mmCIF file of C-alpha atoms in Angstrom:
data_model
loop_
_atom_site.group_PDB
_atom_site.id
_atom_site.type_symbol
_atom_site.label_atom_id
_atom_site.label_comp_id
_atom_site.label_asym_id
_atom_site.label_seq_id
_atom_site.Cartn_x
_atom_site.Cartn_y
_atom_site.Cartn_z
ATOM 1 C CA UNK A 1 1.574 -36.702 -49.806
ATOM 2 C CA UNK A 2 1.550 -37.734 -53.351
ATOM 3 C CA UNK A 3 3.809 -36.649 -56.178
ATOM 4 C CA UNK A 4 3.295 -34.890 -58.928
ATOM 5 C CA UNK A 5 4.641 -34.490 -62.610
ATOM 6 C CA UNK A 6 5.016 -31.069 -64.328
ATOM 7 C CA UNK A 7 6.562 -30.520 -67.766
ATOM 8 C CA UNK A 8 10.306 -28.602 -66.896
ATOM 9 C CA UNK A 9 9.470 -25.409 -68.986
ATOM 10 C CA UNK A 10 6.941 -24.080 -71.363
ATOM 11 C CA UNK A 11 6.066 -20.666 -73.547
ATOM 12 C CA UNK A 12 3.643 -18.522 -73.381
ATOM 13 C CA UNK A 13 3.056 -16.340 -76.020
ATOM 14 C CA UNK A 14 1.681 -12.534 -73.947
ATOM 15 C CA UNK A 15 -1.989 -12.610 -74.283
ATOM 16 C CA UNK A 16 -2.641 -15.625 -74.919
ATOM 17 C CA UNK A 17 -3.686 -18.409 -72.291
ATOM 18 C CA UNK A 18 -0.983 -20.315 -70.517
ATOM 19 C CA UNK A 19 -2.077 -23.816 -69.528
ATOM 20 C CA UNK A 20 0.287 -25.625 -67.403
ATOM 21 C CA UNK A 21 -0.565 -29.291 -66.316
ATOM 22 C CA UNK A 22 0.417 -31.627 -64.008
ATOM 23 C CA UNK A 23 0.414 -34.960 -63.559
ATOM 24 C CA UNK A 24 -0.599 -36.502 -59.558
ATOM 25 C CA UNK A 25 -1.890 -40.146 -60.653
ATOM 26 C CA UNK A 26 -1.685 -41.544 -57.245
ATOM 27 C CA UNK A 27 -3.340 -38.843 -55.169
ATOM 28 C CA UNK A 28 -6.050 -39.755 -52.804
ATOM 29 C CA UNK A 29 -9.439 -38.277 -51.820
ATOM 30 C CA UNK A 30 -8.624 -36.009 -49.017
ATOM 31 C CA UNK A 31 -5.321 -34.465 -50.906
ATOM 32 C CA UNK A 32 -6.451 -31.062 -52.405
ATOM 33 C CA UNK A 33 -4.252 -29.645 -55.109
ATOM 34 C CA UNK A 34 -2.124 -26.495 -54.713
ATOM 35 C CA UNK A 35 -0.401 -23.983 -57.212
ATOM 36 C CA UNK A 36 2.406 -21.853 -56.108
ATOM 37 C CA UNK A 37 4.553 -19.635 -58.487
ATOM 38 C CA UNK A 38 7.998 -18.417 -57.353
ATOM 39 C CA UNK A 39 9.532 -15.050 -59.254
ATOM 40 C CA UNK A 40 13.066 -14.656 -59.704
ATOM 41 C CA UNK A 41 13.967 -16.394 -56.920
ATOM 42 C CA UNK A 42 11.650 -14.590 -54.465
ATOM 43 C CA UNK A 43 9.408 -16.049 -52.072
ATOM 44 C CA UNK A 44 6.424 -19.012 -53.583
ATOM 45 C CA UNK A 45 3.352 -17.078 -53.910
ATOM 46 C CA UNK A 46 0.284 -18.696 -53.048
ATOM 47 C CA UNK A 47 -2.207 -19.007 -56.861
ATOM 48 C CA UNK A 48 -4.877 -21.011 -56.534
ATOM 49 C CA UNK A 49 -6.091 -24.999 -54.986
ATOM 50 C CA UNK A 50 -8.888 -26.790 -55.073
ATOM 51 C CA UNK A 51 -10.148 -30.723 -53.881
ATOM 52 C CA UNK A 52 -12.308 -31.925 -57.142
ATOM 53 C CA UNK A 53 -14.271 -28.935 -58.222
ATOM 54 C CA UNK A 54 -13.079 -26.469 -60.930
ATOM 55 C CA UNK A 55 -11.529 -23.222 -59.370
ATOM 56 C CA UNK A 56 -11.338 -19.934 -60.345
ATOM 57 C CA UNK A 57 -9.509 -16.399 -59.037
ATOM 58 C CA UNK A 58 -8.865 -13.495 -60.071
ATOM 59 C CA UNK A 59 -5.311 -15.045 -60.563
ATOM 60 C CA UNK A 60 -6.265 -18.108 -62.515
ATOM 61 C CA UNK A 61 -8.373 -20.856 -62.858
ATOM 62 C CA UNK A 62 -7.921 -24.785 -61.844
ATOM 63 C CA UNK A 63 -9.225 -27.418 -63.918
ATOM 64 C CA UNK A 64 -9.104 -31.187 -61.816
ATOM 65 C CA UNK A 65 -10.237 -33.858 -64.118
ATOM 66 C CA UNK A 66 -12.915 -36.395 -63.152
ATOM 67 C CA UNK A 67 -10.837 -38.783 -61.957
ATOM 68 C CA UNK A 68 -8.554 -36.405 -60.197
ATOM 69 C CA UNK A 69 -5.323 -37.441 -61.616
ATOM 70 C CA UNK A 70 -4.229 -34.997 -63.253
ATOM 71 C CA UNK A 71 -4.909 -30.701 -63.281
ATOM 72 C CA UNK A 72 -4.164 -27.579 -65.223
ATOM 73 C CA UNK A 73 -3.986 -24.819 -64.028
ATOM 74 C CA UNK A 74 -4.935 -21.981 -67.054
ATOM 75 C CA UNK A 75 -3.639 -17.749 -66.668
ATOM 76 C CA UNK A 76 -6.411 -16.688 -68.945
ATOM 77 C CA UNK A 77 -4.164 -13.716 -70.406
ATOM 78 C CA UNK A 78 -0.342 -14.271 -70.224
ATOM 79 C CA UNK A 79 1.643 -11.660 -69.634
ATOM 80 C CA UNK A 80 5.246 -10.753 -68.945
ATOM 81 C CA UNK A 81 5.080 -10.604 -65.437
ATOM 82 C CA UNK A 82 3.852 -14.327 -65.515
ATOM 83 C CA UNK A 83 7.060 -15.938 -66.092
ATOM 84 C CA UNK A 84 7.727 -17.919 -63.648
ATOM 85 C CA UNK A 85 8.419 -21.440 -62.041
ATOM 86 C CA UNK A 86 4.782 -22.831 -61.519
ATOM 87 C CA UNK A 87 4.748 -25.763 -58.753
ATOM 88 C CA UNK A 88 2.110 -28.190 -58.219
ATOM 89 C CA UNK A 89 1.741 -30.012 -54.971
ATOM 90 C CA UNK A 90 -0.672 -32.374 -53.796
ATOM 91 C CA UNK A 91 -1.514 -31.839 -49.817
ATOM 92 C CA UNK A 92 -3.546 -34.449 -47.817
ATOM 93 C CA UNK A 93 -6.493 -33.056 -45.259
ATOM 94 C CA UNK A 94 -4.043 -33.773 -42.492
ATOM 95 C CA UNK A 95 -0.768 -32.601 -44.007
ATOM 96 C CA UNK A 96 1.840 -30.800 -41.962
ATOM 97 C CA UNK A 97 3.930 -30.156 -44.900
ATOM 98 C CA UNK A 98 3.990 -28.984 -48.509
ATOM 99 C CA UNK A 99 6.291 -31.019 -50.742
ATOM 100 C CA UNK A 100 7.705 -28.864 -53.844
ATOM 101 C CA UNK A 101 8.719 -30.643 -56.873
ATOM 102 C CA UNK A 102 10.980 -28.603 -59.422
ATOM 103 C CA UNK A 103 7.830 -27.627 -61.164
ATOM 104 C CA UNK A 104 7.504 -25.959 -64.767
ATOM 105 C CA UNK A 105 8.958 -23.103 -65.706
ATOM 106 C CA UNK A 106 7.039 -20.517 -67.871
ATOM 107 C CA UNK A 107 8.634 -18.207 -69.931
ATOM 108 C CA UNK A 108 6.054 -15.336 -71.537
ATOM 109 C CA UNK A 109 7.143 -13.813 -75.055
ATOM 110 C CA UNK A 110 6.198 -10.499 -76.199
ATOM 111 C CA UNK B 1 0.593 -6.105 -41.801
ATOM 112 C CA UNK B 2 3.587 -7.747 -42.757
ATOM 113 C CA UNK B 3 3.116 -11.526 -43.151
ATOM 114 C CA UNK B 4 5.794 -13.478 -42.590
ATOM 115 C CA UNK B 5 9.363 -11.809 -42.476
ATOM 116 C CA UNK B 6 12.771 -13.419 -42.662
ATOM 117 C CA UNK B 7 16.246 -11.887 -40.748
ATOM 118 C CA UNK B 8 18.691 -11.589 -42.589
ATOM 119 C CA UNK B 9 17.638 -10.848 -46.096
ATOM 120 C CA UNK B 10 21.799 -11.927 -46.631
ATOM 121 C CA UNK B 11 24.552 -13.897 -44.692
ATOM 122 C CA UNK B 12 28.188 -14.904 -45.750
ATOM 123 C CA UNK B 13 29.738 -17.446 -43.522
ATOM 124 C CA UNK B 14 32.968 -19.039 -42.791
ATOM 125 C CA UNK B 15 33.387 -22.551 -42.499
ATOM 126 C CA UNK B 16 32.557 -23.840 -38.768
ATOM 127 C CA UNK B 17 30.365 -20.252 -37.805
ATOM 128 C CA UNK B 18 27.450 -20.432 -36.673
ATOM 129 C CA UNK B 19 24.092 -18.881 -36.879
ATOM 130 C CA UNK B 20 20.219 -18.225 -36.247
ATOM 131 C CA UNK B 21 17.606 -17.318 -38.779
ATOM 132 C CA UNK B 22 14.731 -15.478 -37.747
ATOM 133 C CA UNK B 23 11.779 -15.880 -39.478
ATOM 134 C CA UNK B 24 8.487 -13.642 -37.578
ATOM 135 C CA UNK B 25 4.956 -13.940 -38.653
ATOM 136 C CA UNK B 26 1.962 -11.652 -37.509
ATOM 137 C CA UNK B 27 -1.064 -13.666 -38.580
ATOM 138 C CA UNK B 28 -1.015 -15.814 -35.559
ATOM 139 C CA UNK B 29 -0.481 -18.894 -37.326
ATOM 140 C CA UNK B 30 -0.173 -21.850 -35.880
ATOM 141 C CA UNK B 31 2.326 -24.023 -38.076
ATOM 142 C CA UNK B 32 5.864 -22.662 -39.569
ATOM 143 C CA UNK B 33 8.155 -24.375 -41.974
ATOM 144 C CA UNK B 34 11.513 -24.142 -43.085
ATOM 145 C CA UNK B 35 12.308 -25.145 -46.460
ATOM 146 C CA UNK B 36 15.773 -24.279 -48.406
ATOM 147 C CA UNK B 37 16.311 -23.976 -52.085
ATOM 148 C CA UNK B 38 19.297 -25.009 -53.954
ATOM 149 C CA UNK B 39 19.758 -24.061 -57.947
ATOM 150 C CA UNK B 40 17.688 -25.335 -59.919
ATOM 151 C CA UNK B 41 15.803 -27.063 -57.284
ATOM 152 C CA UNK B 42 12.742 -27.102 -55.883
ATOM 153 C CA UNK B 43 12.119 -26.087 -52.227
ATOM 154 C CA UNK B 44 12.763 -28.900 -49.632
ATOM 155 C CA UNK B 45 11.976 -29.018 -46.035
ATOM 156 C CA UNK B 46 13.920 -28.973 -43.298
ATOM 157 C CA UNK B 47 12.708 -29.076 -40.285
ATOM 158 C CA UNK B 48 8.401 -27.520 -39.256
ATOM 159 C CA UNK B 49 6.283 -26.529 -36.332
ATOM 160 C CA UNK B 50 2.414 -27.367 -35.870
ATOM 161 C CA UNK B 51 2.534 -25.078 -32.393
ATOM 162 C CA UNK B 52 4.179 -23.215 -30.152
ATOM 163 C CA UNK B 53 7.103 -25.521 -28.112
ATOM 164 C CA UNK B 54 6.765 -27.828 -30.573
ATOM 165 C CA UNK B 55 9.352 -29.018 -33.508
ATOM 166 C CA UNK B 56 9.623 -32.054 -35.941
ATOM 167 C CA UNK B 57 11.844 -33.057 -39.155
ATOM 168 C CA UNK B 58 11.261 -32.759 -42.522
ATOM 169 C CA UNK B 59 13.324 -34.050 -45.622
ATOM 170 C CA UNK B 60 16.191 -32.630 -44.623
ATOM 171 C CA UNK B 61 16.713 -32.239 -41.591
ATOM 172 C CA UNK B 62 20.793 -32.529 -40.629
ATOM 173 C CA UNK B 63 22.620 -30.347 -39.859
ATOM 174 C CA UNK B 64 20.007 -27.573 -38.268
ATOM 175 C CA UNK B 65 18.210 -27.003 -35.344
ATOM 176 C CA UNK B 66 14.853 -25.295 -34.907
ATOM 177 C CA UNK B 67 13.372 -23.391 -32.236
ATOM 178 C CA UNK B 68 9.704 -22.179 -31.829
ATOM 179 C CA UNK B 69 9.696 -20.478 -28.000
ATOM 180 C CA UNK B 70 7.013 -18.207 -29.101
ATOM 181 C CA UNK B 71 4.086 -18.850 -31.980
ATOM 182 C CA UNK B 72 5.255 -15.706 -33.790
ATOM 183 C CA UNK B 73 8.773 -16.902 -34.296
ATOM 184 C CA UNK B 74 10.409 -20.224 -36.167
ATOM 185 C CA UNK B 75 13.955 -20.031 -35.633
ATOM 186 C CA UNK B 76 16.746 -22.125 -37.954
ATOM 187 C CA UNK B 77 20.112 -22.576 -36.262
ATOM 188 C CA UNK B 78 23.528 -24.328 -37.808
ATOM 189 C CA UNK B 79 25.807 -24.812 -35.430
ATOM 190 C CA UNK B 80 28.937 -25.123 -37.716
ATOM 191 C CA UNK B 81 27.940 -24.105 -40.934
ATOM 192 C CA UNK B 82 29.376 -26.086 -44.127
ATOM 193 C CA UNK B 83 29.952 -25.508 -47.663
ATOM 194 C CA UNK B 84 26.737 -27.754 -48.633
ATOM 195 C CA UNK B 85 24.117 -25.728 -46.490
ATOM 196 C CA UNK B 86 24.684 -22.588 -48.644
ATOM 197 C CA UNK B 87 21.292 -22.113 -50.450
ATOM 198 C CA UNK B 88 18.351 -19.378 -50.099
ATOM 199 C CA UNK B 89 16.620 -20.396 -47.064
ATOM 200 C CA UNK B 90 12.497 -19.586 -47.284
ATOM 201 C CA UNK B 91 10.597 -19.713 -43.972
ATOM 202 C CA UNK B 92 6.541 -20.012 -44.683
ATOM 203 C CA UNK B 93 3.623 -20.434 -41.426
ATOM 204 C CA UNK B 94 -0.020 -21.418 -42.406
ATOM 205 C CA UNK B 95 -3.085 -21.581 -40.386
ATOM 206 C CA UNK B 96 -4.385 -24.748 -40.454
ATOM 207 C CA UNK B 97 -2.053 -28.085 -41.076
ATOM 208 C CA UNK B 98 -2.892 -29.113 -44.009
ATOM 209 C CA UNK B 99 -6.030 -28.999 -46.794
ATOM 210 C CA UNK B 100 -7.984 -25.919 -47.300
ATOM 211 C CA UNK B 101 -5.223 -23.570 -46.521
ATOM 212 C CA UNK B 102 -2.889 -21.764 -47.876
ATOM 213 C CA UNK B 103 1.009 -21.406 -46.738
ATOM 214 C CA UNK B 104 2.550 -17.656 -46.589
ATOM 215 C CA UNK B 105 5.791 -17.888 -47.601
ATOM 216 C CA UNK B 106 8.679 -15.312 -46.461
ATOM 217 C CA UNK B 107 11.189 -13.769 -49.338
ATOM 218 C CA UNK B 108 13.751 -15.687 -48.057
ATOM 219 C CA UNK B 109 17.675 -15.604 -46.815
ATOM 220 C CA UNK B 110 20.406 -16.345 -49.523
ATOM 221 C CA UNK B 111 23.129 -17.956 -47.371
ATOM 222 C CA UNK B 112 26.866 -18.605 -48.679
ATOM 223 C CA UNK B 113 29.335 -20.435 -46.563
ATOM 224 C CA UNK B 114 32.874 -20.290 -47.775
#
């Protein structure tokens, strides 16, 4: 499974759009993209993934780019209950496993 | 329905004891995971399960044993537990292997070995 890059931490001001990327330059063409969030040390809750096309929940959408080396994954309306750690993982067609990095962690000011 | 549901919720052990996690999922899932999470960390895995009788290593695999008798249950053991393996242990099962699916993920065990 490939790797992927995610800034450590990021604001948010509550309202606004939160737009969290990450970076998965060496992911191949049957690896879909995940997004997981984990709350205060509770369990990772499942977001959103996608394979090339955009995505969109009533959680959040997923933007891949072209190339699909990179994605950001945008919470249209920030609020407190948002912050977070966001993970991104790349998992291949065939994958047993998910691989967590130490993904970004979002803090949401009022 | 309750997903996937981890026994304990909280453990303290001494040095040397040893015991099993339970982790129990009702959606009839055929592949379980055990991943742990240390401070600042992200989750690594331990050992997984892509069926019923059937077990296989992950990233970190020493020092525990696994057990999956029947599909509904993924069981972690440590034989003689040790300072090192205290972390919050999160079990998770998924439906299909890998791709266009989605892992559940349990709320987890906070271990402490002293």
């Amino acid at each position: 499974d490939a790797k992927t890059t995610q800034p450590p931490s990021m604001d948010c001001a509550e309202g606004r759009a939160a737009n969290l990327p990450c970076n998965h330059s060496t992911i191949s063409g049957n690896e879909y993209v995940y997004w997981y969030r984990q709350i205060h040390s509770q369990g990772p809750q499942y977001i959103i993934h996608g394979l090339k096309n955009n995505e969109t929940n009533e959680m959040a959408s997923l933007i891949i780019t072209e190339d699909r080396k990179s994605s950001t994954l945008i919470l249209p309306h920030a609020t407190l209950r948002d912050t977070a750690v966001y993970y991104c993982i790349v998992r291949a067609t065939l994958g047993n496993q998910f691989y967590f990095g130490t993904g970004t962690s979002l803090t949401v000011i009022p | 329905n309750a997903g996937v549901t981890q026994t304990p919720k909280f453990r303290v052990l001494k040095t040397g004891q040893s015991m099993t996690l339970l982790c129990a999922q009702d959606m009839n899932h055929e592949y379980m995971y055990w991943y742990r999470q240390d401070p600042g960390m992200g989750l690594r895995l331990i050992h997984y399960s892509v069926g019923e009788g059937t077990t296989a290593k992950g990233e970190v695999p020493d020092g525990y044993n696994v057990s999956r008798l029947k599909k509904q249950n993924f069981l972690l053991g440590l034989e003689s537990a040790a300072p090192s393996q205290t972390s919050v242990y999160f079990c998770a099962s998924s439906y299909l292997p890998g791709g266009n699916t989605e892992a559940f993920f349990g709320q987890g065990t906070r271990l402490t070995v002293v």
